[in-house]
Structures are given as structure tokens and as C-alpha cells.
mmCIF file of C-alpha atoms in Angstrom:
data_model
loop_
_atom_site.group_PDB
_atom_site.id
_atom_site.type_symbol
_atom_site.label_atom_id
_atom_site.label_comp_id
_atom_site.label_asym_id
_atom_site.label_seq_id
_atom_site.Cartn_x
_atom_site.Cartn_y
_atom_site.Cartn_z
ATOM 1 C CA MET A 49 0.000 0.000 0.000
ATOM 2 C CA LYS A 50 1.381 3.376 -0.901
ATOM 3 C CA SER A 51 2.477 5.679 1.915
ATOM 4 C CA VAL A 52 0.763 9.053 1.889
ATOM 5 C CA TYR A 53 0.674 9.586 5.652
ATOM 6 C CA PHE A 54 -1.545 12.607 5.989
ATOM 7 C CA PHE A 55 -5.240 13.354 6.186
ATOM 8 C CA CYS A 56 -7.464 14.724 3.482
ATOM 9 C CA ALA A 57 -9.347 18.021 3.721
ATOM 10 C CA SER A 58 -11.646 16.626 6.395
ATOM 11 C CA MET A 59 -8.802 16.785 8.862
ATOM 12 C CA VAL A 60 -8.142 19.848 10.978
ATOM 13 C CA PHE A 61 -4.420 20.248 10.393
ATOM 14 C CA LEU A 62 -2.678 21.286 7.195
ATOM 15 C CA ILE A 63 0.784 20.516 5.981
ATOM 16 C CA ALA A 64 2.533 23.128 3.891
ATOM 17 C CA CYS A 65 4.392 21.360 1.094
ATOM 18 C CA GLY A 66 7.686 22.996 0.313
ATOM 19 C CA GLY A 67 7.720 24.883 3.595
ATOM 20 C CA ASN A 68 10.220 24.459 6.393
ATOM 21 C CA LYS A 69 12.810 21.811 5.674
ATOM 22 C CA GLN A 70 12.907 20.981 9.362
ATOM 23 C CA GLU A 71 9.854 18.844 10.102
ATOM 24 C CA SER A 72 8.234 19.570 13.459
ATOM 25 C CA SER A 73 8.705 17.002 16.217
ATOM 26 C CA GLU A 74 4.929 16.521 16.335
ATOM 27 C CA LEU A 75 4.689 15.619 12.664
ATOM 28 C CA SER A 76 7.841 13.539 12.895
ATOM 29 C CA LEU A 77 6.391 11.352 15.653
ATOM 30 C CA ALA A 78 3.053 10.986 13.871
ATOM 31 C CA ARG A 79 4.687 10.262 10.524
ATOM 32 C CA GLU A 80 6.845 7.570 12.080
ATOM 33 C CA ASN A 81 3.886 5.973 13.856
ATOM 34 C CA ILE A 82 1.747 5.931 10.717
ATOM 35 C CA ASP A 83 4.583 4.540 8.628
ATOM 36 C CA PHE A 84 5.117 1.831 11.238
ATOM 37 C CA ALA A 85 1.376 1.102 11.452
ATOM 38 C CA GLU A 86 1.174 0.677 7.676
ATOM 39 C CA LYS A 87 3.896 -1.953 7.724
ATOM 40 C CA GLN A 88 2.535 -3.792 10.744
ATOM 41 C CA LEU A 89 -1.110 -3.799 9.708
ATOM 42 C CA GLU A 90 -0.205 -5.105 6.258
ATOM 43 C CA ILE A 91 1.386 -8.039 8.086
ATOM 44 C CA LEU A 92 -1.681 -8.433 10.295
ATOM 45 C CA ILE A 93 -3.983 -8.418 7.265
ATOM 46 C CA ALA A 94 -1.894 -11.164 5.663
ATOM 47 C CA ASN A 95 -1.991 -13.213 8.872
ATOM 48 C CA VAL A 96 -5.744 -12.804 9.331
ATOM 49 C CA GLY A 97 -6.462 -13.869 5.759
ATOM 50 C CA ASP A 98 -9.861 -14.317 4.142
ATOM 51 C CA THR A 99 -12.109 -15.008 7.114
ATOM 52 C CA THR A 100 -15.217 -13.752 8.859
ATOM 53 C CA TYR A 101 -13.231 -13.558 12.097
ATOM 54 C CA ASN A 102 -11.322 -10.509 13.332
ATOM 55 C CA PRO A 103 -8.056 -10.497 15.351
ATOM 56 C CA ARG A 104 -7.972 -9.877 19.087
ATOM 57 C CA THR A 105 -4.560 -10.837 20.506
ATOM 58 C CA ILE A 106 -1.699 -13.348 20.495
ATOM 59 C CA GLU A 107 -2.128 -16.668 22.278
ATOM 60 C CA GLY A 108 0.532 -18.101 24.576
ATOM 61 C CA SER A 109 1.874 -20.192 21.722
ATOM 62 C CA GLY A 110 2.427 -17.043 19.679
ATOM 63 C CA MET A 111 -0.477 -17.853 17.365
ATOM 64 C CA LEU A 112 -2.923 -15.183 16.277
ATOM 65 C CA HIS A 113 -6.182 -15.324 18.234
ATOM 66 C CA LEU A 114 -9.186 -14.636 15.984
ATOM 67 C CA ILE A 115 -12.655 -13.988 17.349
ATOM 68 C CA PRO A 116 -16.225 -14.000 15.964
ATOM 69 C CA SER A 117 -18.374 -10.906 15.737
ATOM 70 C CA LYS A 118 -20.048 -11.560 19.092
ATOM 71 C CA ASP A 119 -16.756 -10.905 20.915
ATOM 72 C CA TRP A 120 -16.726 -7.419 22.432
ATOM 73 C CA THR A 121 -13.428 -6.573 20.687
ATOM 74 C CA SER A 122 -14.572 -7.413 17.145
ATOM 75 C CA GLY A 123 -15.007 -3.779 16.049
ATOM 76 C CA PHE A 124 -11.520 -2.528 16.872
ATOM 77 C CA TYR A 125 -9.686 -4.142 13.953
ATOM 78 C CA PRO A 126 -11.925 -2.644 11.255
ATOM 79 C CA GLY A 127 -11.787 0.624 13.202
ATOM 80 C CA ALA A 128 -7.989 0.582 13.022
ATOM 81 C CA LEU A 129 -8.178 -0.005 9.268
ATOM 82 C CA TRP A 130 -10.540 2.961 8.912
ATOM 83 C CA TYR A 131 -7.981 5.124 10.701
ATOM 84 C CA MET A 132 -5.320 3.946 8.258
ATOM 85 C CA TYR A 133 -7.561 4.970 5.374
ATOM 86 C CA GLU A 134 -8.063 8.353 7.028
ATOM 87 C CA PHE A 135 -4.324 8.813 7.486
ATOM 88 C CA THR A 136 -3.294 7.749 3.985
ATOM 89 C CA GLN A 137 -6.332 8.226 1.733
ATOM 90 C CA ASP A 138 -5.240 4.969 0.086
ATOM 91 C CA SER A 139 -8.383 3.229 -1.191
ATOM 92 C CA THR A 140 -6.843 -0.171 -0.469
ATOM 93 C CA TRP A 141 -7.198 0.528 3.239
ATOM 94 C CA MET A 142 -10.842 1.437 2.680
ATOM 95 C CA GLU A 143 -11.437 -1.866 0.900
ATOM 96 C CA GLU A 144 -9.925 -3.790 3.806
ATOM 97 C CA ALA A 145 -11.839 -1.708 6.345
ATOM 98 C CA ILE A 146 -15.149 -2.359 4.601
ATOM 99 C CA LYS A 147 -14.436 -6.077 4.386
ATOM 100 C CA TYR A 148 -13.771 -6.499 8.101
ATOM 101 C CA THR A 149 -16.453 -4.002 9.102
ATOM 102 C CA PHE A 150 -19.075 -6.222 7.519
ATOM 103 C CA ASN A 151 -17.720 -9.126 9.572
ATOM 104 C CA VAL A 152 -19.563 -7.542 12.521
ATOM 105 C CA GLU A 153 -22.715 -6.413 10.671
ATOM 106 C CA GLN A 154 -24.938 -9.036 12.289
ATOM 107 C CA GLU A 155 -24.191 -7.600 15.725
ATOM 108 C CA GLN A 156 -26.660 -4.789 15.063
ATOM 109 C CA TYR A 157 -29.359 -7.287 16.095
ATOM 110 C CA ASN A 158 -27.562 -8.797 19.087
ATOM 111 C CA ASN A 159 -29.555 -7.857 22.191
ATOM 112 C CA LYS A 160 -27.416 -9.993 24.507
ATOM 113 C CA THR A 161 -24.638 -7.443 24.915
ATOM 114 C CA HIS A 162 -24.014 -3.853 25.939
ATOM 115 C CA ASP A 163 -20.905 -3.656 23.745
ATOM 116 C CA MET A 164 -22.629 -2.117 20.719
ATOM 117 C CA GLY A 165 -20.424 0.965 20.845
ATOM 118 C CA PHE A 166 -17.208 -1.011 20.844
ATOM 119 C CA LYS A 167 -18.372 -3.343 18.092
ATOM 120 C CA ILE A 168 -20.487 -1.117 15.876
ATOM 121 C CA ASN A 169 -19.425 2.477 16.491
ATOM 122 C CA CYS A 170 -15.708 1.731 16.168
ATOM 123 C CA SER A 171 -16.327 -0.064 12.854
ATOM 124 C CA PHE A 172 -19.459 1.265 11.156
ATOM 125 C CA GLY A 173 -19.220 4.588 13.018
ATOM 126 C CA ASN A 174 -15.773 5.372 11.657
ATOM 127 C CA GLY A 175 -16.867 4.103 8.272
ATOM 128 C CA TYR A 176 -19.844 6.449 8.223
ATOM 129 C CA ARG A 177 -17.748 9.372 9.466
ATOM 130 C CA LEU A 178 -15.316 8.932 6.583
ATOM 131 C CA THR A 179 -17.691 7.951 3.759
ATOM 132 C CA GLY A 180 -21.201 9.149 4.620
ATOM 133 C CA ASN A 181 -22.488 5.741 3.492
ATOM 134 C CA ASP A 182 -26.211 5.536 4.324
ATOM 135 C CA GLU A 183 -25.981 1.769 4.789
ATOM 136 C CA PHE A 184 -23.517 2.324 7.616
ATOM 137 C CA ARG A 185 -25.831 4.922 9.126
ATOM 138 C CA GLU A 186 -28.741 2.486 9.205
ATOM 139 C CA VAL A 187 -26.621 -0.130 10.956
ATOM 140 C CA LEU A 188 -25.711 2.451 13.604
ATOM 141 C CA ILE A 189 -29.353 3.375 14.187
ATOM 142 C CA GLN A 190 -30.450 -0.255 14.417
ATOM 143 C CA SER A 191 -27.635 -0.983 16.883
ATOM 144 C CA ALA A 192 -28.708 1.940 19.072
ATOM 145 C CA LYS A 193 -32.281 0.637 19.071
ATOM 146 C CA VAL A 194 -31.121 -2.782 20.226
ATOM 147 C CA LEU A 195 -28.816 -1.297 22.877
ATOM 148 C CA SER A 196 -31.746 0.727 24.205
ATOM 149 C CA THR A 197 -33.696 -2.460 24.946
ATOM 150 C CA ARG A 198 -31.176 -3.224 27.695
ATOM 151 C CA PHE A 199 -32.112 -0.071 29.626
ATOM 152 C CA ASN A 200 -34.018 -0.478 32.889
ATOM 153 C CA GLU A 201 -35.904 2.637 33.913
ATOM 154 C CA THR A 202 -35.995 1.721 37.604
ATOM 155 C CA VAL A 203 -32.244 1.218 37.764
ATOM 156 C CA GLY A 204 -31.538 4.085 35.386
ATOM 157 C CA CYS A 205 -28.797 2.167 33.566
ATOM 158 C CA ILE A 206 -28.185 -0.138 30.640
ATOM 159 C CA ARG A 207 -27.528 -3.699 31.752
ATOM 160 C CA SER A 208 -23.953 -4.699 31.009
ATOM 161 C CA TRP A 209 -23.690 -8.487 31.272
ATOM 162 C CA ASP A 210 -26.067 -11.426 31.111
ATOM 163 C CA HIS A 211 -23.522 -13.890 32.510
ATOM 164 C CA HIS A 212 -22.888 -14.702 36.199
ATOM 165 C CA GLN A 213 -26.613 -14.520 36.967
ATOM 166 C CA HIS A 214 -25.972 -16.590 40.095
ATOM 167 C CA LEU A 215 -23.859 -13.707 41.405
ATOM 168 C CA TRP A 216 -25.482 -10.541 40.083
ATOM 169 C CA GLN A 217 -29.068 -9.493 39.499
ATOM 170 C CA TYR A 218 -28.371 -6.474 37.259
ATOM 171 C CA PRO A 219 -24.646 -5.808 36.696
ATOM 172 C CA VAL A 220 -23.437 -2.487 35.337
ATOM 173 C CA ILE A 221 -19.728 -2.014 34.595
ATOM 174 C CA ILE A 222 -17.776 1.209 34.197
ATOM 175 C CA ASP A 223 -16.857 0.111 30.648
ATOM 176 C CA ASN A 224 -20.473 0.706 29.639
ATOM 177 C CA MET A 225 -19.829 4.455 29.561
ATOM 178 C CA MET A 226 -18.048 3.900 26.254
ATOM 179 C CA ASN A 227 -21.202 2.668 24.547
ATOM 180 C CA LEU A 228 -23.230 5.810 25.194
ATOM 181 C CA GLU A 229 -21.683 7.637 22.237
ATOM 182 C CA LEU A 230 -23.678 5.376 19.919
ATOM 183 C CA LEU A 231 -26.907 6.589 21.549
ATOM 184 C CA PHE A 232 -25.949 10.243 21.192
ATOM 185 C CA LEU A 233 -25.163 9.567 17.542
ATOM 186 C CA ALA A 234 -28.560 7.921 17.004
ATOM 187 C CA THR A 235 -30.337 11.015 18.323
ATOM 188 C CA GLN A 236 -28.358 13.152 15.878
ATOM 189 C CA PHE A 237 -29.353 10.837 13.029
ATOM 190 C CA THR A 238 -33.025 10.432 13.873
ATOM 191 C CA GLY A 239 -34.069 13.356 16.074
ATOM 192 C CA ASP A 240 -35.401 10.771 18.558
ATOM 193 C CA SER A 241 -34.457 12.069 22.005
ATOM 194 C CA SER A 242 -35.140 8.735 23.703
ATOM 195 C CA PHE A 243 -31.610 7.581 22.834
ATOM 196 C CA TYR A 244 -30.175 10.775 24.341
ATOM 197 C CA ASN A 245 -32.298 10.445 27.483
ATOM 198 C CA ILE A 246 -31.151 6.861 28.081
ATOM 199 C CA ALA A 247 -27.515 7.893 27.697
ATOM 200 C CA VAL A 248 -27.901 10.796 30.144
ATOM 201 C CA SER A 249 -29.731 8.614 32.672
ATOM 202 C CA HIS A 250 -26.992 5.992 32.507
ATOM 203 C CA ALA A 251 -24.248 8.608 32.866
ATOM 204 C CA ASP A 252 -25.987 10.289 35.815
ATOM 205 C CA THR A 253 -26.656 7.027 37.655
ATOM 206 C CA THR A 254 -23.086 5.851 37.098
ATOM 207 C CA MET A 255 -21.785 9.213 38.305
ATOM 208 C CA LYS A 256 -23.828 8.842 41.493
ATOM 209 C CA ASN A 257 -22.847 5.276 42.351
ATOM 210 C CA HIS A 258 -19.662 4.167 40.609
ATOM 211 C CA PHE A 259 -17.132 6.521 42.214
ATOM 212 C CA ARG A 260 -15.385 6.598 45.563
ATOM 213 C CA PRO A 261 -14.675 9.883 47.386
ATOM 214 C CA ASP A 262 -11.244 10.021 45.713
ATOM 215 C CA TYR A 263 -12.923 9.515 42.275
ATOM 216 C CA GLY A 264 -11.458 6.104 41.718
ATOM 217 C CA THR A 265 -13.980 3.777 40.089
ATOM 218 C CA TYR A 266 -15.634 0.560 41.067
ATOM 219 C CA HIS A 267 -15.677 -1.944 38.239
ATOM 220 C CA VAL A 268 -19.022 -3.738 38.716
ATOM 221 C CA LEU A 269 -22.163 -2.540 40.465
ATOM 222 C CA ASP A 270 -25.082 -4.877 41.004
ATOM 223 C CA TYR A 271 -28.531 -3.252 41.145
ATOM 224 C CA ASP A 272 -31.899 -4.371 42.479
ATOM 225 C CA THR A 273 -34.358 -4.174 39.583
ATOM 226 C CA ILE A 274 -37.331 -3.703 41.925
ATOM 227 C CA THR A 275 -35.982 -0.817 44.008
ATOM 228 C CA GLY A 276 -33.118 0.459 41.862
ATOM 229 C CA GLU A 277 -30.814 0.283 44.886
ATOM 230 C CA VAL A 278 -27.195 -0.813 44.682
ATOM 231 C CA LEU A 279 -26.792 -4.344 46.027
ATOM 232 C CA SER A 280 -23.018 -4.652 45.817
ATOM 233 C CA LYS A 281 -19.864 -3.010 44.482
ATOM 234 C CA VAL A 282 -17.271 -5.516 43.270
ATOM 235 C CA THR A 283 -14.655 -6.149 40.629
ATOM 236 C CA HIS A 284 -14.310 -8.721 37.882
ATOM 237 C CA GLN A 285 -11.051 -7.733 36.217
ATOM 238 C CA GLY A 286 -9.411 -5.592 38.901
ATOM 239 C CA TYR A 287 -7.347 -6.659 41.906
ATOM 240 C CA ALA A 288 -10.054 -6.205 44.557
ATOM 241 C CA ALA A 289 -13.481 -4.676 45.083
ATOM 242 C CA GLU A 290 -11.964 -1.531 46.613
ATOM 243 C CA SER A 291 -9.032 -1.246 44.210
ATOM 244 C CA THR A 292 -9.078 0.829 41.036
ATOM 245 C CA TRP A 293 -8.685 -1.173 37.853
ATOM 246 C CA SER A 294 -6.631 0.975 35.483
ATOM 247 C CA ARG A 295 -8.528 0.338 32.280
ATOM 248 C CA GLY A 296 -11.783 0.987 34.112
ATOM 249 C CA GLN A 297 -10.456 4.372 35.198
ATOM 250 C CA ALA A 298 -9.456 5.037 31.572
ATOM 251 C CA TRP A 299 -12.965 4.127 30.373
ATOM 252 C CA ALA A 300 -14.382 6.565 32.933
ATOM 253 C CA LEU A 301 -12.106 9.396 31.815
ATOM 254 C CA TYR A 302 -12.932 8.839 28.160
ATOM 255 C CA GLY A 303 -16.640 8.261 28.796
ATOM 256 C CA TYR A 304 -17.344 11.403 30.815
ATOM 257 C CA THR A 305 -15.203 13.547 28.546
ATOM 258 C CA MET A 306 -17.308 12.284 25.643
ATOM 259 C CA CYS A 307 -20.549 12.876 27.563
ATOM 260 C CA TYR A 308 -19.613 16.501 28.147
ATOM 261 C CA ARG A 309 -18.754 16.937 24.472
ATOM 262 C CA GLU A 310 -22.133 15.492 23.442
ATOM 263 C CA THR A 311 -24.346 17.217 26.010
ATOM 264 C CA GLY A 312 -22.546 20.333 27.233
ATOM 265 C CA LYS A 313 -23.557 19.396 30.796
ATOM 266 C CA GLU A 314 -20.888 20.824 33.070
ATOM 267 C CA ARG A 315 -21.314 18.103 35.691
ATOM 268 C CA TYR A 316 -19.718 15.668 33.273
ATOM 269 C CA LEU A 317 -16.757 17.938 32.657
ATOM 270 C CA ASP A 318 -16.350 18.448 36.398
ATOM 271 C CA LEU A 319 -16.299 14.674 36.918
ATOM 272 C CA ALA A 320 -13.869 14.124 34.045
ATOM 273 C CA VAL A 321 -11.451 16.608 35.640
ATOM 274 C CA LYS A 322 -11.718 14.812 38.991
ATOM 275 C CA ILE A 323 -11.111 11.433 37.301
ATOM 276 C CA ALA A 324 -8.077 12.987 35.605
ATOM 277 C CA ASP A 325 -6.816 14.261 38.966
ATOM 278 C CA PHE A 326 -7.009 10.740 40.367
ATOM 279 C CA ILE A 327 -4.996 9.378 37.445
ATOM 280 C CA LEU A 328 -2.326 12.058 37.412
ATOM 281 C CA ASN A 329 -1.821 12.324 41.160
ATOM 282 C CA HIS A 330 -2.042 8.690 42.209
ATOM 283 C CA LYS A 331 1.028 7.567 44.149
ATOM 284 C CA ASN A 332 1.373 4.463 41.992
ATOM 285 C CA MET A 333 1.201 6.166 38.613
ATOM 286 C CA PRO A 334 4.599 5.651 36.924
ATOM 287 C CA ALA A 335 6.542 8.615 35.579
ATOM 288 C CA ASP A 336 5.802 7.629 31.965
ATOM 289 C CA TYR A 337 2.009 7.588 32.620
ATOM 290 C CA VAL A 338 1.670 3.954 31.515
ATOM 291 C CA PRO A 339 -0.216 2.572 34.533
ATOM 292 C CA TYR A 340 0.076 -0.766 36.232
ATOM 293 C CA TRP A 341 -2.889 -2.993 35.424
ATOM 294 C CA ASP A 342 -4.489 -1.942 38.719
ATOM 295 C CA PHE A 343 -3.597 1.208 40.648
ATOM 296 C CA ASP A 344 -3.615 -0.844 43.863
ATOM 297 C CA ALA A 345 -2.042 -4.083 42.639
ATOM 298 C CA PRO A 346 -0.167 -5.646 45.581
ATOM 299 C CA GLN A 347 3.297 -6.162 44.053
ATOM 300 C CA ILE A 348 3.893 -2.747 42.489
ATOM 301 C CA PRO A 349 6.425 -2.035 40.970
ATOM 302 C CA ASP A 350 6.690 -5.718 40.018
ATOM 303 C CA GLU A 351 3.285 -5.764 38.345
ATOM 304 C CA PRO A 352 2.458 -5.721 34.612
ATOM 305 C CA ARG A 353 1.746 -2.381 32.991
ATOM 306 C CA ASP A 354 -1.424 -1.982 30.917
ATOM 307 C CA VAL A 355 -0.576 -0.253 27.663
ATOM 308 C CA SER A 356 -4.220 -0.405 26.564
ATOM 309 C CA ALA A 357 -5.225 1.787 29.528
ATOM 310 C CA ALA A 358 -2.485 4.268 28.628
ATOM 311 C CA ALA A 359 -3.606 4.463 24.978
ATOM 312 C CA ILE A 360 -7.210 5.119 26.034
ATOM 313 C CA MET A 361 -6.034 7.786 28.481
ATOM 314 C CA SER A 362 -3.918 9.517 25.841
ATOM 315 C CA SER A 363 -6.867 9.767 23.468
ATOM 316 C CA ALA A 364 -9.145 11.004 26.251
ATOM 317 C CA PHE A 365 -6.664 13.619 27.501
ATOM 318 C CA PHE A 366 -6.401 15.131 24.012
ATOM 319 C CA ASP A 367 -10.181 15.623 24.008
ATOM 320 C CA LEU A 368 -10.316 16.861 27.584
ATOM 321 C CA SER A 369 -7.622 19.420 26.828
ATOM 322 C CA LYS A 370 -9.727 20.969 24.063
ATOM 323 C CA LEU A 371 -12.974 20.860 26.004
ATOM 324 C CA VAL A 372 -11.560 22.395 29.173
ATOM 325 C CA HIS A 373 -10.012 25.188 27.114
ATOM 326 C CA LYS A 374 -13.416 26.108 25.679
ATOM 327 C CA ALA A 375 -15.449 25.666 28.837
ATOM 328 C CA ASP A 376 -16.759 28.262 31.243
ATOM 329 C CA PHE A 377 -14.931 26.573 34.087
ATOM 330 C CA GLU A 378 -13.749 27.727 37.509
ATOM 331 C CA ILE A 379 -10.242 26.204 37.306
ATOM 332 C CA PRO A 380 -7.745 28.308 35.279
ATOM 333 C CA LYS A 381 -8.633 26.619 32.041
ATOM 334 C CA ASP A 382 -5.633 27.588 29.949
ATOM 335 C CA SER A 383 -3.142 26.013 32.340
ATOM 336 C CA LEU A 384 -5.322 22.931 32.818
ATOM 337 C CA SER A 385 -5.755 22.556 29.070
ATOM 338 C CA ALA A 386 -1.999 22.784 28.555
ATOM 339 C CA GLU A 387 -1.394 20.209 31.301
ATOM 340 C CA TYR A 388 -3.777 17.685 29.759
ATOM 341 C CA LYS A 389 -2.310 18.187 26.300
ATOM 342 C CA THR A 390 1.190 17.659 27.661
ATOM 343 C CA VAL A 391 0.105 14.475 29.433
ATOM 344 C CA ALA A 392 -1.602 13.159 26.294
ATOM 345 C CA GLU A 393 1.498 13.831 24.214
ATOM 346 C CA THR A 394 3.806 12.377 26.850
ATOM 347 C CA ILE A 395 1.837 9.132 26.965
ATOM 348 C CA LEU A 396 1.790 8.900 23.191
ATOM 349 C CA THR A 397 5.513 9.573 22.943
ATOM 350 C CA ASN A 398 6.321 6.957 25.570
ATOM 351 C CA LEU A 399 4.092 4.368 23.917
ATOM 352 C CA SER A 400 5.781 5.100 20.594
ATOM 353 C CA HIS A 401 9.321 4.827 21.926
ATOM 354 C CA ASN A 402 9.068 2.136 24.582
ATOM 355 C CA TYR A 403 6.026 -0.072 24.020
ATOM 356 C CA ARG A 404 5.763 -0.366 20.250
ATOM 357 C CA ASN A 405 6.553 -3.691 18.615
ATOM 358 C CA LYS A 406 9.247 -3.929 15.980
ATOM 359 C CA VAL A 407 8.136 -4.367 12.384
ATOM 360 C CA GLY A 408 7.313 -8.028 11.851
ATOM 361 C CA GLU A 409 6.793 -8.847 15.529
ATOM 362 C CA HIS A 410 3.656 -10.267 17.138
ATOM 363 C CA ALA A 411 1.777 -11.052 13.920
ATOM 364 C CA GLY A 412 1.389 -7.366 13.057
ATOM 365 C CA PHE A 413 -0.014 -5.848 16.250
ATOM 366 C CA LEU A 414 1.263 -2.354 16.991
ATOM 367 C CA LEU A 415 1.766 -2.263 20.783
ATOM 368 C CA ASP A 416 2.854 -4.822 23.340
ATOM 369 C CA HIS A 417 2.361 -5.127 27.125
ATOM 370 C CA SER A 418 -1.394 -4.833 27.581
ATOM 371 C CA VAL A 419 -3.444 -6.707 30.175
ATOM 372 C CA GLY A 420 -6.874 -8.166 29.535
ATOM 373 C CA SER A 421 -7.766 -9.766 32.873
ATOM 374 C CA LYS A 422 -4.991 -10.605 35.288
ATOM 375 C CA PRO A 423 -7.297 -12.206 37.892
ATOM 376 C CA HIS A 424 -8.271 -14.739 35.229
ATOM 377 C CA ALA A 425 -4.682 -15.089 33.960
ATOM 378 C CA SER A 426 -6.036 -14.021 30.578
ATOM 379 C CA GLU A 427 -4.135 -11.860 28.065
ATOM 380 C CA VAL A 428 -1.444 -10.699 30.491
ATOM 381 C CA ASP A 429 1.459 -8.714 29.001
ATOM 382 C CA VAL A 430 0.453 -9.237 25.369
ATOM 383 C CA PRO A 431 -0.619 -7.191 22.334
ATOM 384 C CA ILE A 432 -4.372 -6.526 22.257
ATOM 385 C CA ILE A 433 -6.288 -4.976 19.371
ATOM 386 C CA TYR A 434 -8.047 -2.261 21.376
ATOM 387 C CA ALA A 435 -4.693 -0.870 22.512
ATOM 388 C CA ASP A 436 -3.757 -0.483 18.843
ATOM 389 C CA TYR A 437 -7.092 1.148 18.013
ATOM 390 C CA TYR A 438 -6.791 3.844 20.686
ATOM 391 C CA PHE A 439 -3.100 4.318 19.862
ATOM 392 C CA LEU A 440 -4.056 5.211 16.280
ATOM 393 C CA GLU A 441 -6.900 7.404 17.538
ATOM 394 C CA ALA A 442 -4.479 9.230 19.840
ATOM 395 C CA ASN A 443 -2.123 9.832 16.894
ATOM 396 C CA LYS A 444 -5.023 11.343 14.964
ATOM 397 C CA LYS A 445 -5.862 13.684 17.843
ATOM 398 C CA TYR A 446 -2.181 14.489 18.319
ATOM 399 C CA MET A 447 -1.956 15.824 14.790
ATOM 400 C CA GLU A 448 -5.240 17.693 15.094
ATOM 401 C CA SER A 449 -3.974 19.419 18.234
ATOM 402 C CA ASN A 450 -0.723 20.520 16.554
ATOM 403 C CA PRO A 451 -1.842 22.305 13.380
#
């Protein structure tokens, strides 16, 4: 695939051809990452082959682990390919993105999962954003309708999981914040405010119940469907019920930043800033801002890092930097905006220099050293597709923030 590297007119930044001979450090980092991603993802495409399955990670044997559309991570691979099309404007990337996007098309009717945003918005959502294809738009609307059926008015939240029914009556996980963007999008498409109202209710209820006084997050809350009361606060992928699972904290930062962008409700921005404060000021946050898999893991510093959490945080901090700068906010917004932008860039730089695979390694994945679920000894210290997706997204926002 030919290397073009830069966005088309839809992108915010411009590159002056024939201008300064000295390329800026921002463009240099982005150019290197995109060049690397082209090489690696071409390898990944070759390894995936002609299949209806999408890649998720590397198994212990070193073999590529492919998953069906029902897996919650199935939308990240086509999403990554859409980003490569956006970066390069090479139609070959679009062809590959379309192919693997339609691998998850049937999920628009799957009412057994809350992961519609991850699966459908990352794939069909990026596809629609870049092409305006009405077929993609209809899939997004249908997916939002199905996601809405999992909303319980008494609880005020969308049900996350159907499994472990012997343990939980109505589980809601912090990850679910990431799926609300699909509902906001559906309201924009249709004018139907019911999608918007469900998203706001879920965000408000989660804001009320999912956070400790220090604004660390619980992973799983179980609700009583009769009274709407919280029955228990536990973890499934973190170290302990009262610990803060790093990727969960990243989902919270990203989710409430997005909710403020979509609604303009200042309470969401206020919460996003407090979540950011927890992340940046936690005693166990490493200097490179690539967190351990749990902020309270017992053997720190001899615990695995979670690169996927760092990639999500980088993308979220780029957005939060812009939103804080524009907001009518009590904190000195210019200094806070600059701080968040610096953190986002620092994370991205450190991921690029210290956690990126070499070309040809790990079947074509971009980043190493992510953690899926350490308590289950699953996907510990391996490449994972969602880390790559948010790494590419962070590169996109990096270039947009450095015009």
C-alpha cells in the first residue's frame, strides 16, 4: 500500500508542502507511527487472511487469536483499518476496512450485549464518518435501538452483562460508559431524544454510584431491579473490590469527557477533571504515565503495565484538553488545558518509543504489554487490538492538536 501519511481536507491540520525543511517534532512522531502502522497492519492483514473472524490478541503459543463478531473486541480491527484509510487516503485501506467491518454487521441485532459501541461504532461509526455511506448509518441506528432495549428505567442504567446470573441481578460495569456515544449519535441521526435520554440517565446514575470519594472507580455494580438500589460493588477484572482497575479508570475518563462533548452538561466535565486528577496524582502512577494494570495491585512495581489503559487515556486527555479550554470553568482553564495536552502527548511519545513492537513482531499488532484480565490469567502482558485502536486514535488527535 502506498504511503501518503496525511489526512485529506476533512482533517483539521494542514501541511505546507515545500515549507520548512525541518519537520516539526509533532509531525515527525506521527509520521513515524503511521509509517510503522502501515507496515505492521499489512502483516496483520496477511496473517488474518480471508475469514469472517477478526483479530484480538496473540495466544501463549504465539499464534494469532481470531474472534467472531459476538466478541466485544470485534469492532476494533476494522476501526484501526478505517484510521489507516483516514491517514493515507489509500483506497486499499478502505477496501480492507469495509471487508472487516461487515464481519460484525450481524451484531446490530444482538440484544445480549451492551458492547454495541465497541463493536459497531468503532467499525461502522468510523466508516460512516469517513464515507457518509447511508448503509452504515442504518446499521448504527439499528444498533442503538437494540442497545436501548437493555435499559431499565428503575435502575436508570443499561444492563452490562447477562452472565454470572448466580452472582449478580443487574450488573453495570464502568466500561459501559463507552457505549453511550452510539446513543448520542442515534439522536443526531433520527431526532429521537429517547436515545439521548437513556444515555444521560446511565451517565448520571453511574456518576452517582460508581465513584469513591477520591474519584477512583468501582468496576461492577449490582442493582436491584425492583428498588433500583445498589446491592453490591465488586470487581471482575481488577485486583479487589476496593481497588481501582486501570482500564476501568481510563474508560471513565474517556466516557465522561465524551458525555460533556455530546451534552454540554458541566457536571460531566467536572467529573472528568476529577477522574483525571485521580490518574495524574495517584502515588502508583509511573513517571511515563503507563499505569500498572491496577492502581492498587499488591506487588507494584513488580506488576504488569497496561498499555491499553495508557492508549485510552492519551486519546481522552487530548479531548479533555480541548474541552476544558473552551469551557466556562472555575479552574484556570488555559493552564489545565496545557497540562492535559502535555500528558496526552507524553503518553503517546512513551508508547511510541518504549512499548511499540518492531516491524514483523507479534503477527502485526502495533503495541505490546497490555493486560486483559490478570485475575483470570487471561491476556497478560500481550498485544491486544483495542490498545492499537486507541493508539491510532491518539495519533489522529495528536496531529489535530498541533496544526
